[in-house]
PDB file of C-alpha atoms in Angstrom:
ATOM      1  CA  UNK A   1      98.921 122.065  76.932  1.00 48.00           C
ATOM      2  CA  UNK A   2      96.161 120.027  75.000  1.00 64.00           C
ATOM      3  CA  UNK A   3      94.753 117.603  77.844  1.00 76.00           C
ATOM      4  CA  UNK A   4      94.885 114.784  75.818  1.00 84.00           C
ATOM      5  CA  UNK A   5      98.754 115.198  75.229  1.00 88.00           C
ATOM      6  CA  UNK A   6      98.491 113.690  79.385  1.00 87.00           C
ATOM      7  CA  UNK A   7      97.036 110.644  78.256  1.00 90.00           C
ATOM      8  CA  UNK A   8      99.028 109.917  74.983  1.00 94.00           C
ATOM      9  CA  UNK A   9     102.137 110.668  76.455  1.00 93.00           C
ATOM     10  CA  UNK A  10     101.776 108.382  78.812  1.00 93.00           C
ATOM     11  CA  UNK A  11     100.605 105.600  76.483  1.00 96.00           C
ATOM     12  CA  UNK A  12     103.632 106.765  74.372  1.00 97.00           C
ATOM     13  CA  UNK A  13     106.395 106.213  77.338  1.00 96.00           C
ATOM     14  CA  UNK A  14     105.302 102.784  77.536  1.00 97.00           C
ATOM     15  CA  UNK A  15     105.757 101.913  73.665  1.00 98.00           C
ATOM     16  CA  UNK A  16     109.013 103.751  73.472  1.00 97.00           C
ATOM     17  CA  UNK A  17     110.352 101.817  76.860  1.00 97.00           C
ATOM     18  CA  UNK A  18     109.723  98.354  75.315  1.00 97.00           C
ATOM     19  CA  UNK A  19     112.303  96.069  74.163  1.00 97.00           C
ATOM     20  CA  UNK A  20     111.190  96.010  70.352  1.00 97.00           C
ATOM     21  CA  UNK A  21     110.286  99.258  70.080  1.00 97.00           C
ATOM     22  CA  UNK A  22     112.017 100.719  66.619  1.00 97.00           C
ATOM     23  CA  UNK A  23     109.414 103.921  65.598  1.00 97.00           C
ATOM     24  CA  UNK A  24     107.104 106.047  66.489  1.00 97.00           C
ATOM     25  CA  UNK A  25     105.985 108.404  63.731  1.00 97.00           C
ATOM     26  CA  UNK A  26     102.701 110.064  64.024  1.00 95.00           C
ATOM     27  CA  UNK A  27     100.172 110.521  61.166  1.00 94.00           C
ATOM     28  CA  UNK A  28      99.392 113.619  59.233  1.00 89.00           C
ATOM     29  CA  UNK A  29      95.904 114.682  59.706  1.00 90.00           C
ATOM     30  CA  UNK A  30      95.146 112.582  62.527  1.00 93.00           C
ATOM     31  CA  UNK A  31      96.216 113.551  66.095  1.00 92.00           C
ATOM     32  CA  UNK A  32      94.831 110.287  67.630  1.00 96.00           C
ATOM     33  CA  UNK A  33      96.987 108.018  65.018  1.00 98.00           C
ATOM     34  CA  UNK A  34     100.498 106.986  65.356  1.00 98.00           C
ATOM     35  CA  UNK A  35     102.490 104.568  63.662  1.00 98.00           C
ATOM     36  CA  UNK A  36     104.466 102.037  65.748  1.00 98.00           C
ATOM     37  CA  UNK A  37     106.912  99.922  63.998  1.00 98.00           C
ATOM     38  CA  UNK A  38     104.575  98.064  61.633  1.00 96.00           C
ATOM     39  CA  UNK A  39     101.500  98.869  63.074  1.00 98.00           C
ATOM     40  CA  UNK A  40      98.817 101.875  63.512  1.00 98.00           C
ATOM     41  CA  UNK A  41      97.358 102.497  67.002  1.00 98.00           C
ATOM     42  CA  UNK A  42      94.594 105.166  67.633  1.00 99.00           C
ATOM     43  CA  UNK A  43      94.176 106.473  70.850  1.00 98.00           C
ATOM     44  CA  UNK A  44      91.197 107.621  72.829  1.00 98.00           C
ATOM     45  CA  UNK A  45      91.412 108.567  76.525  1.00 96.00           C
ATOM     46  CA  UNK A  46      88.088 109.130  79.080  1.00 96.00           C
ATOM     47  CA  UNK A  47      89.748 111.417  82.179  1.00 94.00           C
ATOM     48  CA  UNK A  48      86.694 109.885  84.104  1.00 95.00           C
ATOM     49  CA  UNK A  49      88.985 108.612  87.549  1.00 93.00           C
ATOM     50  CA  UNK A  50      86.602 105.022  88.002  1.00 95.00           C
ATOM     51  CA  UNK A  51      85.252 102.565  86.099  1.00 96.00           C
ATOM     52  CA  UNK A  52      83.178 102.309  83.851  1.00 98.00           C
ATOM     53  CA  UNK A  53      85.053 104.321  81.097  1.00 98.00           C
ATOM     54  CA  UNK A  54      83.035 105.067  78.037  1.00 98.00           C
ATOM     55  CA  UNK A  55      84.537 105.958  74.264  1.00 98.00           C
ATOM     56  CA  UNK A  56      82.538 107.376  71.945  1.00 96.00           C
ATOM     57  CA  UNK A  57      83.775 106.912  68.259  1.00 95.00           C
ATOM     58  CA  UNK A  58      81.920 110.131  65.876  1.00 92.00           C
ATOM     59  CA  UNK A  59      81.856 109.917  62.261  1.00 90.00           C
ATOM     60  CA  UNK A  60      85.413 111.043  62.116  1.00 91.00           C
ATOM     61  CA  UNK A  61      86.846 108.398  64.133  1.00 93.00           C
ATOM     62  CA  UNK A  62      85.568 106.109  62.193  1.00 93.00           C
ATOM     63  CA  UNK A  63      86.597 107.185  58.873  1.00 93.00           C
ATOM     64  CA  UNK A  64      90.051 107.332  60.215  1.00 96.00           C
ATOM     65  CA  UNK A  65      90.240 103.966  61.170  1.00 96.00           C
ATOM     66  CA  UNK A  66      88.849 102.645  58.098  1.00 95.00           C
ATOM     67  CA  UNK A  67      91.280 104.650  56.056  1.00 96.00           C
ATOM     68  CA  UNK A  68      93.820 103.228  58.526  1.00 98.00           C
ATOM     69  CA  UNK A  69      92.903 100.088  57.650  1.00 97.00           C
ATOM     70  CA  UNK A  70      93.175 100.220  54.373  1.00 97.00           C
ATOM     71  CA  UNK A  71      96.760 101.543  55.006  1.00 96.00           C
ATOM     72  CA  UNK A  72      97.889  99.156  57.128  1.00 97.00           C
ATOM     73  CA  UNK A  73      97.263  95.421  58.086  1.00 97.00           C
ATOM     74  CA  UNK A  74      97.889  95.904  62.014  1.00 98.00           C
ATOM     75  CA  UNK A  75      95.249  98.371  63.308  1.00 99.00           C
ATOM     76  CA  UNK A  76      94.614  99.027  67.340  1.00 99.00           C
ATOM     77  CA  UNK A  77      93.053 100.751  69.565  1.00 99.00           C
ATOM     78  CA  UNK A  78      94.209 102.006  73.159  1.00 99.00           C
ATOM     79  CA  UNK A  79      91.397 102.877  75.140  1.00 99.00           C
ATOM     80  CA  UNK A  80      93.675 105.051  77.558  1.00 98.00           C
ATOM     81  CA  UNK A  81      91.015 104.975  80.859  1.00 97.00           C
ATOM     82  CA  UNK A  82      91.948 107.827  83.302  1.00 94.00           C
ATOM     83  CA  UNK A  83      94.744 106.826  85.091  1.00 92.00           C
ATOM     84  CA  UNK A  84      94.014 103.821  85.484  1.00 96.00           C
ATOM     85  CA  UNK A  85      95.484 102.249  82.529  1.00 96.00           C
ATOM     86  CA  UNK A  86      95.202 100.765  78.541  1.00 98.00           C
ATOM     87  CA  UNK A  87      92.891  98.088  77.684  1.00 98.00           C
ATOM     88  CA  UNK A  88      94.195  97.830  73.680  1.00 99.00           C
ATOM     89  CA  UNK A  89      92.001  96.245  71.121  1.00 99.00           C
ATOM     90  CA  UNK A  90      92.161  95.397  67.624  1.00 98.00           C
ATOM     91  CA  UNK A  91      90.437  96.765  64.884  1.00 98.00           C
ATOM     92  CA  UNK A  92      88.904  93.399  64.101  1.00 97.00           C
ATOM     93  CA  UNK A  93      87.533  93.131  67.902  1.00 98.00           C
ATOM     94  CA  UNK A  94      86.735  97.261  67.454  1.00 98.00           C
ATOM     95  CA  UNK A  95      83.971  95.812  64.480  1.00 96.00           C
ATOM     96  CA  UNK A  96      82.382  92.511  66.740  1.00 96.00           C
ATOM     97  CA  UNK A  97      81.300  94.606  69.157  1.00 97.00           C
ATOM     98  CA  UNK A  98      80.083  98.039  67.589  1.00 96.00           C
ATOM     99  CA  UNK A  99      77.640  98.901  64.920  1.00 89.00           C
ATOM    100  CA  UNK A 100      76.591 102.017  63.498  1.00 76.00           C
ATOM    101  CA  UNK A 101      73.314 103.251  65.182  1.00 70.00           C
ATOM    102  CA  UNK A 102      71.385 106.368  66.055  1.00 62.00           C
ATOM    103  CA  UNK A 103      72.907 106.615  69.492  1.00 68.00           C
ATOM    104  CA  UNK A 104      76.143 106.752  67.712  1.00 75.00           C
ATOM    105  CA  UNK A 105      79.524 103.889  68.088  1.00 93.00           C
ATOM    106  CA  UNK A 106      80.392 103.458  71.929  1.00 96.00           C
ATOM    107  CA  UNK A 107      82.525 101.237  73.854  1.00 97.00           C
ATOM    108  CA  UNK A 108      82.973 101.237  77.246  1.00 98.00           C
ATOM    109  CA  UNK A 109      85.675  99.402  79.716  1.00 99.00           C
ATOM    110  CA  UNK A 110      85.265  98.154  82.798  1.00 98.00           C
ATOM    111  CA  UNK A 111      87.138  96.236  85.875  1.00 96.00           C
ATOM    112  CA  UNK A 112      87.083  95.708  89.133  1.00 94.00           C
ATOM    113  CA  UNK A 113      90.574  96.471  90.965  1.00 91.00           C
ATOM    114  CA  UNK A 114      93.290  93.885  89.828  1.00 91.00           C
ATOM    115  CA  UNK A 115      91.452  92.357  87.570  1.00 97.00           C
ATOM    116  CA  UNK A 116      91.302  92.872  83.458  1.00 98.00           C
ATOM    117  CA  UNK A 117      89.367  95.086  81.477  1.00 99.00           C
ATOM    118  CA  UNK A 118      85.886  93.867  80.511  1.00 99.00           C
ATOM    119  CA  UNK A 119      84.979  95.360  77.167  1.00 99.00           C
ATOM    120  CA  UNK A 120      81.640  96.406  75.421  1.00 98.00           C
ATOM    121  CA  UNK A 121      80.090  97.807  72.508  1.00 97.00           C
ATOM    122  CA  UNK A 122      76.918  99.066  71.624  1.00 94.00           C
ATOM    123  CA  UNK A 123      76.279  95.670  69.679  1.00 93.00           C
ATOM    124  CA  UNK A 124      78.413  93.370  71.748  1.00 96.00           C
ATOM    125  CA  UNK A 125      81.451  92.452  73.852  1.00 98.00           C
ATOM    126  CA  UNK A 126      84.296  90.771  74.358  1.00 98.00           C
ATOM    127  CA  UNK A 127      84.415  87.155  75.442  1.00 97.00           C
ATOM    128  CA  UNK A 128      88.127  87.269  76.827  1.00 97.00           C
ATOM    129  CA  UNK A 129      88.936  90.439  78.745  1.00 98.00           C
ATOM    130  CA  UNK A 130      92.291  92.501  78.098  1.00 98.00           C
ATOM    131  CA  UNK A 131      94.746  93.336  80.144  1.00 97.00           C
ATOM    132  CA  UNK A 132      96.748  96.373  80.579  1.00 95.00           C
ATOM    133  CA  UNK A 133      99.666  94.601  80.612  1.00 96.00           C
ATOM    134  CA  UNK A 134      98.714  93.246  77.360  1.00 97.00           C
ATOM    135  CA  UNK A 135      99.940  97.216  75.755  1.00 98.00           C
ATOM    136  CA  UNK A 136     102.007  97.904  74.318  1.00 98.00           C
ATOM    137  CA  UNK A 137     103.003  94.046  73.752  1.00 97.00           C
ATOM    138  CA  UNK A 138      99.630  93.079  71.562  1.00 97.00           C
ATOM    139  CA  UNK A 139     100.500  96.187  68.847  1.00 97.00           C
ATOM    140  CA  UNK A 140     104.720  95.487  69.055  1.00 95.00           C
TER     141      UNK A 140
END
């Protein structure tokens, strides 16, 4: 089994248990895209067990969310953080708080226990923090 099939299927069980929850499809050519009613969400998972949890987004990544975006008005992102849970972003907050640099497009999440995710980019963060039960309610 792919490891990351873990991650997303867990992120998955959630969507498909919520009340307005119609469709799931997922999207040729990109294993980390999924379409969810009306919406797009793009997963990326750190197996790292504590906080902080770091994403990095490559070239790839990036032209799949744009393309996404040009696809569809309702783009997200689930930063799926071990097993601790989903901090879920759009792709408008995804572009306050990252830029394109040498270093490369990271974003990492962090909280303490019981409290929400704190979220930052390599150009930014967040000024509210996210919670995980915010997913899958903010995409559906």
């Amino acid at each position: 089994m792919l490891g990351y099939t873990y991650y997303y299927g867990a992120a998955i069980c959630r969507i498909i248990k919520h009340p307005t929850y119609q469709r799931i499809i997922g999207c040729k050519n990109m294993s980390s895209a999924y379409i969810v009613n009306d919406a797009v969400v793009y997963f990326k998972h750190s197996t790292k067990r504590l906080t902080p949890w770091q994403f990095t987004f490559q070239n790839n990544h990036l032209q799949d969310l744009k393309e996404l975006k040009t696809k569809f008005n309702k783009v997200y992102i689930a930063l799926i953080c071990g097993d601790d849970g989903i901090c879920c972003i759009s792709y408008d907050e995804f572009l306050l708080i990252t830029s394109n640099s040498v270093e490369g497009i990271w974003i990492t999440a962090d909280r303490s226990r019981n409290e929400k995710y704190k979220v930052k980019g390599n150009s930014g963060k967040l000024k509210n923090k996210i919670g995980n039960n915010q997913f899958p309610d903010k995409i559906l």
